[in-house]
Amino acid sequence: MITKRIIPCLDVRDGRVVKGVNFEGLSDVSSPVELGKFYSDNGADELVFYDITASAEGRALFTDILRRVAETIFIPLTVGGGINTVDDFDRVLKCGADKVSVNSGAIRDPELITAAARKYGDQCVVLSADIKRVDGRFTLFARGGRDDTGLDAIEWIKKGVERGAGEIVVNSIDTDGVKGGFDLELLEAVCSAVHVPVIASGGAGCIGDFIELFKKLPAVDAGLAASIFHFGEVEIPVLKRELAGAGINVREV
């Protein structure tokens, strides 16, 4: 049985971790270095670091704070934000990232996925997709959820996997920060379309949401969340005990 992963997400703006609702109304939370170390020491399976305004501001990802985070944790680190070229992959990996997440950069140039997978391997390339329902259709958004691309999100993800993406992060804008549960309808559609690991992101509000996610959609590999971990509403060791008690295979803390 595949071990399900629990992944905290650090949305970083100006060197600080922030969190909002539906990708808007961001508020300051903590230092990414301190928070990253806390999660590494307290049972997180991986850590995701997003420089959330890099793409919108048209700049490269901040590497100084990233390097400090990588030096303090002992779990796999996925990094995204402002990844537009293979050189960006190289720069981030040299800072200590294990995997690199692409989103807006891949939408502008899908060949980036192919080139990065060829150079670093599929397992290094994570395709992150920000998705919102528009007229009843799963639609892909770019630049941190700001721009409606008009693209069908499921078709985009399928093409990304064909190009070499080895993992998919499904960010539901509709459920982000709402704490009403993961977007199971969207996740089921993605899992039915591809056969690479799928990470669910957006909507976790309690332990029961993770249990529901893995019970109803056993094809989902990991649950990613931010605010419920940042604000201590759910503690990862407690979450893992409850998941194990529900018959879901997780790595022990």
mmCIF file of C-alpha atoms in Angstrom:
data_model
loop_
_atom_site.group_PDB
_atom_site.id
_atom_site.type_symbol
_atom_site.label_atom_id
_atom_site.label_comp_id
_atom_site.label_asym_id
_atom_site.label_seq_id
_atom_site.Cartn_x
_atom_site.Cartn_y
_atom_site.Cartn_z
ATOM 1 C CA MET A 1 0.000 0.000 0.000
ATOM 2 C CA ILE A 2 1.392 3.414 -0.991
ATOM 3 C CA THR A 3 2.197 5.688 1.944
ATOM 4 C CA LYS A 4 0.150 8.882 1.830
ATOM 5 C CA ARG A 5 2.125 12.092 2.265
ATOM 6 C CA ILE A 6 1.251 15.132 4.373
ATOM 7 C CA ILE A 7 2.767 18.317 2.956
ATOM 8 C CA PRO A 8 2.706 21.796 4.530
ATOM 9 C CA CYS A 9 2.949 24.677 2.071
ATOM 10 C CA LEU A 10 4.876 27.898 2.655
ATOM 11 C CA ASP A 11 3.444 30.705 0.501
ATOM 12 C CA VAL A 12 6.228 33.285 0.704
ATOM 13 C CA ARG A 13 5.963 36.981 -0.100
ATOM 14 C CA ASP A 14 8.767 39.440 0.658
ATOM 15 C CA GLY A 15 10.553 36.805 2.737
ATOM 16 C CA ARG A 16 7.562 36.023 4.972
ATOM 17 C CA VAL A 17 4.985 33.228 4.964
ATOM 18 C CA VAL A 18 1.500 34.565 4.156
ATOM 19 C CA LYS A 19 -1.965 33.048 3.750
ATOM 20 C CA GLY A 20 -5.206 34.195 2.187
ATOM 21 C CA VAL A 21 -8.592 32.930 0.993
ATOM 22 C CA ASN A 22 -9.308 32.073 -2.668
ATOM 23 C CA PHE A 23 -5.775 33.350 -3.434
ATOM 24 C CA GLU A 24 -6.663 36.840 -2.091
ATOM 25 C CA GLY A 25 -6.428 38.872 1.138
ATOM 26 C CA LEU A 26 -2.958 37.738 2.191
ATOM 27 C CA SER A 27 -1.923 38.103 5.832
ATOM 28 C CA ASP A 28 1.468 37.621 7.495
ATOM 29 C CA VAL A 29 2.083 34.322 9.304
ATOM 30 C CA SER A 30 5.719 33.634 10.166
ATOM 31 C CA SER A 31 9.325 33.222 9.072
ATOM 32 C CA PRO A 32 9.687 30.506 6.416
ATOM 33 C CA VAL A 33 12.946 29.348 7.991
ATOM 34 C CA GLU A 34 11.411 28.859 11.437
ATOM 35 C CA LEU A 35 8.219 27.331 10.084
ATOM 36 C CA GLY A 36 10.082 25.003 7.727
ATOM 37 C CA LYS A 37 12.248 23.670 10.554
ATOM 38 C CA PHE A 38 9.177 23.174 12.749
ATOM 39 C CA TYR A 39 7.460 21.069 10.095
ATOM 40 C CA SER A 40 10.607 19.086 9.349
ATOM 41 C CA ASP A 41 10.947 18.265 13.047
ATOM 42 C CA ASN A 42 7.257 17.439 13.523
ATOM 43 C CA GLY A 43 6.393 14.776 11.011
ATOM 44 C CA ALA A 44 5.846 16.513 7.673
ATOM 45 C CA ASP A 45 6.726 14.215 4.775
ATOM 46 C CA GLU A 46 7.721 17.012 2.421
ATOM 47 C CA LEU A 47 7.674 20.797 2.263
ATOM 48 C CA VAL A 48 6.515 23.070 -0.546
ATOM 49 C CA PHE A 49 7.943 26.589 -0.881
ATOM 50 C CA TYR A 50 6.163 28.990 -3.243
ATOM 51 C CA ASP A 51 7.426 32.502 -3.958
ATOM 52 C CA ILE A 52 3.857 33.522 -4.711
ATOM 53 C CA THR A 53 4.451 36.941 -6.282
ATOM 54 C CA ALA A 54 7.530 36.140 -8.407
ATOM 55 C CA SER A 55 5.537 35.411 -11.581
ATOM 56 C CA ALA A 56 3.127 38.319 -11.134
ATOM 57 C CA GLU A 57 6.024 40.710 -10.515
ATOM 58 C CA GLY A 58 8.029 39.306 -13.409
ATOM 59 C CA ARG A 59 11.130 38.531 -11.358
ATOM 60 C CA ALA A 60 13.259 35.563 -10.370
ATOM 61 C CA LEU A 61 12.531 33.627 -7.211
ATOM 62 C CA PHE A 62 14.261 34.847 -4.040
ATOM 63 C CA THR A 63 17.083 32.387 -3.442
ATOM 64 C CA ASP A 64 18.626 33.693 -0.211
ATOM 65 C CA ILE A 65 15.659 32.790 1.974
ATOM 66 C CA LEU A 66 15.195 29.540 0.035
ATOM 67 C CA ARG A 67 18.770 28.480 0.730
ATOM 68 C CA ARG A 68 18.267 29.106 4.451
ATOM 69 C CA VAL A 69 15.092 27.003 4.476
ATOM 70 C CA ALA A 70 16.811 24.143 2.630
ATOM 71 C CA GLU A 71 19.698 24.175 5.109
ATOM 72 C CA THR A 72 17.395 23.737 8.117
ATOM 73 C CA ILE A 73 15.105 20.921 6.968
ATOM 74 C CA PHE A 74 15.625 17.191 6.509
ATOM 75 C CA ILE A 75 12.681 16.332 4.279
ATOM 76 C CA PRO A 76 12.198 16.697 0.499
ATOM 77 C CA LEU A 77 11.662 20.278 -0.657
ATOM 78 C CA THR A 78 9.647 21.369 -3.682
ATOM 79 C CA VAL A 79 10.111 24.967 -4.825
ATOM 80 C CA GLY A 80 8.093 27.131 -7.214
ATOM 81 C CA GLY A 81 7.487 30.714 -8.243
ATOM 82 C CA GLY A 82 9.040 32.577 -11.155
ATOM 83 C CA ILE A 83 10.293 29.387 -12.845
ATOM 84 C CA ASN A 84 10.499 30.319 -16.512
ATOM 85 C CA THR A 85 13.643 28.657 -17.880
ATOM 86 C CA VAL A 86 15.804 25.578 -17.423
ATOM 87 C CA ASP A 87 18.357 27.936 -15.846
ATOM 88 C CA ASP A 88 15.751 28.715 -13.167
ATOM 89 C CA PHE A 89 15.522 24.987 -12.449
ATOM 90 C CA ASP A 90 19.297 24.843 -12.110
ATOM 91 C CA ARG A 91 19.432 27.848 -9.778
ATOM 92 C CA VAL A 92 16.717 26.522 -7.472
ATOM 93 C CA LEU A 93 18.140 22.995 -7.355
ATOM 94 C CA LYS A 94 21.538 24.402 -6.433
ATOM 95 C CA CYS A 95 19.872 26.180 -3.502
ATOM 96 C CA GLY A 96 18.818 22.811 -2.087
ATOM 97 C CA ALA A 97 15.470 22.025 -3.711
ATOM 98 C CA ASP A 98 14.723 18.394 -4.535
ATOM 99 C CA LYS A 99 11.919 19.135 -7.001
ATOM 100 C CA VAL A 100 10.896 22.222 -8.951
ATOM 101 C CA SER A 101 7.300 23.314 -9.453
ATOM 102 C CA VAL A 102 6.308 25.050 -12.679
ATOM 103 C CA ASN A 103 3.063 26.855 -13.343
ATOM 104 C CA SER A 104 2.844 30.154 -15.252
ATOM 105 C CA GLY A 105 6.233 29.625 -16.897
ATOM 106 C CA ALA A 106 5.052 26.325 -18.368
ATOM 107 C CA ILE A 107 1.815 27.903 -19.597
ATOM 108 C CA ARG A 108 3.848 30.518 -21.487
ATOM 109 C CA ASP A 109 6.285 27.905 -22.812
ATOM 110 C CA PRO A 110 5.156 24.260 -22.512
ATOM 111 C CA GLU A 111 8.509 23.175 -23.950
ATOM 112 C CA LEU A 112 9.994 24.110 -20.536
ATOM 113 C CA ILE A 113 8.461 20.927 -19.074
ATOM 114 C CA THR A 114 10.027 18.789 -21.796
ATOM 115 C CA ALA A 115 13.451 20.408 -21.531
ATOM 116 C CA ALA A 116 13.573 20.237 -17.734
ATOM 117 C CA ALA A 117 12.412 16.616 -17.641
ATOM 118 C CA ARG A 118 15.024 15.685 -20.212
ATOM 119 C CA LYS A 119 17.810 17.364 -18.217
ATOM 120 C CA TYR A 120 16.812 16.548 -14.617
ATOM 121 C CA GLY A 121 14.381 13.638 -14.918
ATOM 122 C CA ASP A 122 10.589 13.458 -14.683
ATOM 123 C CA GLN A 123 10.728 13.023 -10.911
ATOM 124 C CA CYS A 124 12.169 16.542 -10.577
ATOM 125 C CA VAL A 125 9.429 18.304 -12.557
ATOM 126 C CA VAL A 126 6.237 19.139 -10.668
ATOM 127 C CA LEU A 127 3.404 20.711 -12.655
ATOM 128 C CA SER A 128 1.322 22.954 -10.428
ATOM 129 C CA ALA A 129 -2.093 23.916 -11.789
ATOM 130 C CA ASP A 130 -4.313 26.682 -10.372
ATOM 131 C CA ILE A 131 -7.852 25.715 -11.321
ATOM 132 C CA LYS A 132 -11.230 27.400 -10.983
ATOM 133 C CA ARG A 133 -14.679 26.584 -12.293
ATOM 134 C CA VAL A 134 -15.728 28.978 -15.036
ATOM 135 C CA ASP A 135 -19.191 28.366 -16.487
ATOM 136 C CA GLY A 136 -19.108 24.857 -15.047
ATOM 137 C CA ARG A 137 -15.750 24.017 -16.646
ATOM 138 C CA PHE A 138 -12.433 23.364 -14.909
ATOM 139 C CA THR A 139 -10.352 26.282 -16.197
ATOM 140 C CA LEU A 140 -6.623 26.900 -15.835
ATOM 141 C CA PHE A 141 -5.425 30.163 -14.295
ATOM 142 C CA ALA A 142 -1.960 31.761 -14.392
ATOM 143 C CA ARG A 143 0.071 34.303 -12.387
ATOM 144 C CA GLY A 144 -1.048 33.127 -8.960
ATOM 145 C CA GLY A 145 -4.690 32.773 -9.936
ATOM 146 C CA ARG A 146 -4.896 36.254 -11.462
ATOM 147 C CA ASP A 147 -5.277 35.424 -15.148
ATOM 148 C CA ASP A 148 -7.894 33.192 -16.774
ATOM 149 C CA THR A 149 -6.037 31.367 -19.561
ATOM 150 C CA GLY A 150 -9.229 29.968 -21.054
ATOM 151 C CA LEU A 151 -7.520 26.565 -21.208
ATOM 152 C CA ASP A 152 -9.258 23.373 -20.123
ATOM 153 C CA ALA A 153 -7.357 22.424 -16.952
ATOM 154 C CA ILE A 154 -7.679 18.659 -17.311
ATOM 155 C CA GLU A 155 -6.412 18.697 -20.890
ATOM 156 C CA TRP A 156 -3.530 20.946 -19.844
ATOM 157 C CA ILE A 157 -2.511 18.541 -17.087
ATOM 158 C CA LYS A 158 -2.666 15.558 -19.460
ATOM 159 C CA LYS A 159 -0.402 17.342 -21.938
ATOM 160 C CA GLY A 160 1.982 18.324 -19.129
ATOM 161 C CA VAL A 161 2.373 14.690 -18.095
ATOM 162 C CA GLU A 162 2.925 13.691 -21.723
ATOM 163 C CA ARG A 163 5.719 16.269 -21.851
ATOM 164 C CA GLY A 164 7.410 14.803 -18.777
ATOM 165 C CA ALA A 165 5.881 16.225 -15.594
ATOM 166 C CA GLY A 166 6.361 13.564 -12.929
ATOM 167 C CA GLU A 167 3.927 14.924 -10.345
ATOM 168 C CA ILE A 168 0.853 17.161 -10.325
ATOM 169 C CA VAL A 169 -0.208 19.660 -7.660
ATOM 170 C CA VAL A 170 -3.902 20.448 -8.059
ATOM 171 C CA ASN A 171 -4.646 23.862 -6.535
ATOM 172 C CA SER A 172 -8.384 24.472 -6.303
ATOM 173 C CA ILE A 173 -8.985 28.231 -6.251
ATOM 174 C CA ASP A 174 -12.643 27.572 -5.418
ATOM 175 C CA THR A 175 -11.782 25.851 -2.126
ATOM 176 C CA ASP A 176 -8.503 27.625 -1.242
ATOM 177 C CA GLY A 177 -8.512 28.789 2.385
ATOM 178 C CA VAL A 178 -12.252 28.146 2.758
ATOM 179 C CA LYS A 179 -11.656 25.091 4.995
ATOM 180 C CA GLY A 180 -14.701 23.245 3.704
ATOM 181 C CA GLY A 181 -12.844 20.192 2.435
ATOM 182 C CA PHE A 182 -10.755 19.296 -0.596
ATOM 183 C CA ASP A 183 -12.212 19.689 -4.085
ATOM 184 C CA LEU A 184 -13.010 16.002 -4.597
ATOM 185 C CA GLU A 185 -14.791 16.460 -7.932
ATOM 186 C CA LEU A 186 -11.776 18.231 -9.439
ATOM 187 C CA LEU A 187 -9.289 15.778 -7.947
ATOM 188 C CA GLU A 188 -11.220 12.782 -9.234
ATOM 189 C CA ALA A 189 -11.153 14.273 -12.730
ATOM 190 C CA VAL A 190 -7.380 14.740 -12.562
ATOM 191 C CA CYS A 191 -6.712 11.267 -11.129
ATOM 192 C CA SER A 192 -8.802 9.729 -13.917
ATOM 193 C CA ALA A 193 -6.798 11.614 -16.538
ATOM 194 C CA VAL A 194 -3.194 10.889 -15.490
ATOM 195 C CA HIS A 195 -1.157 8.160 -13.844
ATOM 196 C CA VAL A 196 1.505 10.151 -12.006
ATOM 197 C CA PRO A 197 1.360 11.186 -8.320
ATOM 198 C CA VAL A 198 -1.360 13.759 -7.608
ATOM 199 C CA ILE A 199 -1.186 16.178 -4.680
ATOM 200 C CA ALA A 200 -4.432 17.711 -3.425
ATOM 201 C CA SER A 201 -4.250 21.375 -2.443
ATOM 202 C CA GLY A 202 -6.934 23.785 -1.284
ATOM 203 C CA GLY A 203 -9.741 23.377 1.207
ATOM 204 C CA ALA A 204 -8.442 21.379 4.175
ATOM 205 C CA GLY A 205 -10.141 22.541 7.365
ATOM 206 C CA CYS A 206 -9.881 19.609 9.759
ATOM 207 C CA ILE A 207 -8.508 16.099 10.167
ATOM 208 C CA GLY A 208 -11.718 14.637 8.765
ATOM 209 C CA ASP A 209 -11.062 16.347 5.427
ATOM 210 C CA PHE A 210 -7.823 14.376 5.010
ATOM 211 C CA ILE A 211 -9.523 11.119 5.972
ATOM 212 C CA GLU A 212 -12.310 11.811 3.463
ATOM 213 C CA LEU A 213 -9.745 12.683 0.769
ATOM 214 C CA PHE A 214 -7.771 9.458 1.042
ATOM 215 C CA LYS A 215 -10.809 7.219 1.639
ATOM 216 C CA LYS A 216 -12.870 8.556 -1.264
ATOM 217 C CA LEU A 217 -9.953 9.099 -3.643
ATOM 218 C CA PRO A 218 -7.301 6.458 -2.919
ATOM 219 C CA ALA A 219 -5.501 7.474 -6.128
ATOM 220 C CA VAL A 220 -4.494 10.798 -4.520
ATOM 221 C CA ASP A 221 -0.928 10.527 -3.220
ATOM 222 C CA ALA A 222 -0.708 13.488 -0.849
ATOM 223 C CA GLY A 223 -2.630 16.194 0.933
ATOM 224 C CA LEU A 224 -1.176 19.699 1.006
ATOM 225 C CA ALA A 225 -2.343 22.444 3.344
ATOM 226 C CA ALA A 226 -1.192 25.741 4.793
ATOM 227 C CA SER A 227 -3.289 27.728 7.249
ATOM 228 C CA ILE A 228 -4.572 24.825 9.348
ATOM 229 C CA PHE A 229 -0.958 23.825 9.999
ATOM 230 C CA HIS A 230 0.400 27.380 10.313
ATOM 231 C CA PHE A 231 -2.168 28.381 12.945
ATOM 232 C CA GLY A 232 -2.028 25.124 14.895
ATOM 233 C CA GLU A 233 -5.574 24.087 14.062
ATOM 234 C CA VAL A 234 -4.267 20.672 13.001
ATOM 235 C CA GLU A 235 -1.020 19.206 14.331
ATOM 236 C CA ILE A 236 0.701 16.830 11.921
ATOM 237 C CA PRO A 237 1.506 14.113 14.515
ATOM 238 C CA VAL A 238 -2.150 14.058 15.597
ATOM 239 C CA LEU A 239 -3.323 14.042 11.981
ATOM 240 C CA LYS A 240 -1.111 11.060 11.175
ATOM 241 C CA ARG A 241 -2.342 9.101 14.191
ATOM 242 C CA GLU A 242 -5.936 9.692 13.127
ATOM 243 C CA LEU A 243 -5.174 8.713 9.540
ATOM 244 C CA ALA A 244 -3.456 5.510 10.676
ATOM 245 C CA GLY A 245 -6.429 4.775 12.940
ATOM 246 C CA ALA A 246 -8.706 5.109 9.921
ATOM 247 C CA GLY A 247 -6.661 2.503 8.052
ATOM 248 C CA ILE A 248 -4.729 4.966 5.886
ATOM 249 C CA ASN A 249 -1.051 4.187 5.449
ATOM 250 C CA VAL A 250 1.200 7.062 6.595
ATOM 251 C CA ARG A 251 4.830 7.412 7.640
ATOM 252 C CA GLU A 252 5.195 7.360 11.402
ATOM 253 C CA VAL A 253 6.260 10.550 13.152
#
